[in-house]
mmCIF file of C-alpha atoms in Angstrom:
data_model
loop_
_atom_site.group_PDB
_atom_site.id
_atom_site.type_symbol
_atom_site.label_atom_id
_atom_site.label_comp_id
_atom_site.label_asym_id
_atom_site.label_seq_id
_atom_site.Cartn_x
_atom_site.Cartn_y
_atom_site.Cartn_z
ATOM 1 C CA UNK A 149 -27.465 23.568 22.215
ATOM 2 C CA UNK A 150 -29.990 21.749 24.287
ATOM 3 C CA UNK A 151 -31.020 18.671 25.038
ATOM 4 C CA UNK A 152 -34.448 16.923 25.089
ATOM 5 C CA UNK A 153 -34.173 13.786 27.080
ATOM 6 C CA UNK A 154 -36.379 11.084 24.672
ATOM 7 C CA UNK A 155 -37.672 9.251 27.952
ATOM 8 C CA UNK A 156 -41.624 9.273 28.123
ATOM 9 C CA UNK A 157 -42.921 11.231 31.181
ATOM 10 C CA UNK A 158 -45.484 8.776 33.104
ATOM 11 C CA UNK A 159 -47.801 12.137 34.291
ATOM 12 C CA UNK A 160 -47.909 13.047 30.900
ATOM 13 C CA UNK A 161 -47.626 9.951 28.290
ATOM 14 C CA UNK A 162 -51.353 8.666 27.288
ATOM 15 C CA UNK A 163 -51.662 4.966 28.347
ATOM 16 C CA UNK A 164 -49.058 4.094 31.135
ATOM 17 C CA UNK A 165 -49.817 2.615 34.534
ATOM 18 C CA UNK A 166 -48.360 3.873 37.564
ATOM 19 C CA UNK A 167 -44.340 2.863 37.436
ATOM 20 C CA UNK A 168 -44.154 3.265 33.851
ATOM 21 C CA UNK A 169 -45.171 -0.085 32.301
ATOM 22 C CA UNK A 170 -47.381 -0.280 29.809
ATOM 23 C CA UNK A 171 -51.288 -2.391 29.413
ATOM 24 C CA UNK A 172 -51.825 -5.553 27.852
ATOM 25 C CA UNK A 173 -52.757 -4.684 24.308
ATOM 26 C CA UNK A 174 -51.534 -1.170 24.517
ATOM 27 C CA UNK A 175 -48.969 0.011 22.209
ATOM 28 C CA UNK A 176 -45.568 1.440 24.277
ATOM 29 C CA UNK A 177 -44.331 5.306 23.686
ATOM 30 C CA UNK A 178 -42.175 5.079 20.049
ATOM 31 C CA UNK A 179 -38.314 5.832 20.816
ATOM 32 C CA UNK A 180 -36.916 8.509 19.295
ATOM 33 C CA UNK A 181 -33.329 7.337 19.199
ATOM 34 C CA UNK A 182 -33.234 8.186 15.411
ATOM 35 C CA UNK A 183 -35.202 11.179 15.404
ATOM 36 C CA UNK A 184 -34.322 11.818 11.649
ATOM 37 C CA UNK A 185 -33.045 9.352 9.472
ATOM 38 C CA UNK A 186 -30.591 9.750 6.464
ATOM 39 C CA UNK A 187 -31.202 9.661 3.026
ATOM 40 C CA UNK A 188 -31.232 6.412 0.951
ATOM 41 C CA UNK A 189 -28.114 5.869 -0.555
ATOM 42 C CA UNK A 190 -28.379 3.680 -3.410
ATOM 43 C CA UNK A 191 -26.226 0.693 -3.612
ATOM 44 C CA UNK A 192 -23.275 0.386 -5.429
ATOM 45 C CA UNK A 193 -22.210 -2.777 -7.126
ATOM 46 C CA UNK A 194 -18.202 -2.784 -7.288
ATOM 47 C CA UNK A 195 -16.790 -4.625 -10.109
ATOM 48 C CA UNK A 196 -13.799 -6.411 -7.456
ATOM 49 C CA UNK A 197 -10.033 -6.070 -7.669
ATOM 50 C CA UNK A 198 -8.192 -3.773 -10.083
ATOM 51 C CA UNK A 199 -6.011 -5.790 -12.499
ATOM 52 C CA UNK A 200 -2.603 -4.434 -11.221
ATOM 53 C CA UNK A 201 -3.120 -4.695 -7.342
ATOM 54 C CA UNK A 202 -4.191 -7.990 -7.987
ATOM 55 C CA UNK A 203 -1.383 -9.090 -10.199
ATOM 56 C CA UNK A 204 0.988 -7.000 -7.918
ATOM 57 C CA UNK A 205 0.057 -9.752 -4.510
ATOM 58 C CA UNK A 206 -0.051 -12.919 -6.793
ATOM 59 C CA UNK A 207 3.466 -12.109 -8.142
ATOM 60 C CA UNK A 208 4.515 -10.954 -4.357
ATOM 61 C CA UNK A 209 3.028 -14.317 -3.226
ATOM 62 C CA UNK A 210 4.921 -16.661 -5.769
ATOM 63 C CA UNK A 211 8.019 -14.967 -4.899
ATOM 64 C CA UNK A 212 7.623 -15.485 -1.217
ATOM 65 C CA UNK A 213 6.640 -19.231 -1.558
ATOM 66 C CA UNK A 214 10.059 -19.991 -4.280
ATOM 67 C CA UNK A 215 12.084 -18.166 -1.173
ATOM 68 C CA UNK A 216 10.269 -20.493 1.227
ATOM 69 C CA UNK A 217 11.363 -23.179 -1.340
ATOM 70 C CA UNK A 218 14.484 -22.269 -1.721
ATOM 71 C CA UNK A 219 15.366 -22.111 2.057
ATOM 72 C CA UNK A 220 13.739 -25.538 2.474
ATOM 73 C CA UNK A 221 15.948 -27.125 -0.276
ATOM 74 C CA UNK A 222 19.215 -25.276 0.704
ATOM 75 C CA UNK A 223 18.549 -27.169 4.391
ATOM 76 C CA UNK A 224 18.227 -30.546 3.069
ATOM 77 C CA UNK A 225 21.283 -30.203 0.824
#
């Protein structure tokens, strides 16, 4: 494998001044830090939660909250 380093060389990239920088009005060297890109994946719209995971935490919930309850009452009694 080898590697191309994406850095502009200032002897042979059109448009520099000495040191690298670039001209007023002068466009700099494009990066290539995404050579290629991907292809477009189209979005995909979810519907939300499933009916049983759902149901499954709101269940698991109420039953933490009447043992939260419960404690609560059993230390004032």
């Amino acid at each position: 494998m080898s590697h191309v380093n994406p850095d502009p060389e200032p002897e042979r990239t059109t448009g520099l001044e000495p040191g690298g920088s670039v001209p007023p009005g002068e466009t700099p060297p494009a990066e290539s830090s995404l050579p290629e890109a991907g292809p477009r994946e189209p979005h995909v719209q979810r519907r939300g939660w499933a009916k049983a995971p759902l149901a499954l935490i709101i269940v698991l919930v109420v039953l933490i909250a009447v043992g939260f309850l419960g404690y609560a009452l059993s230390l004032i009694f």
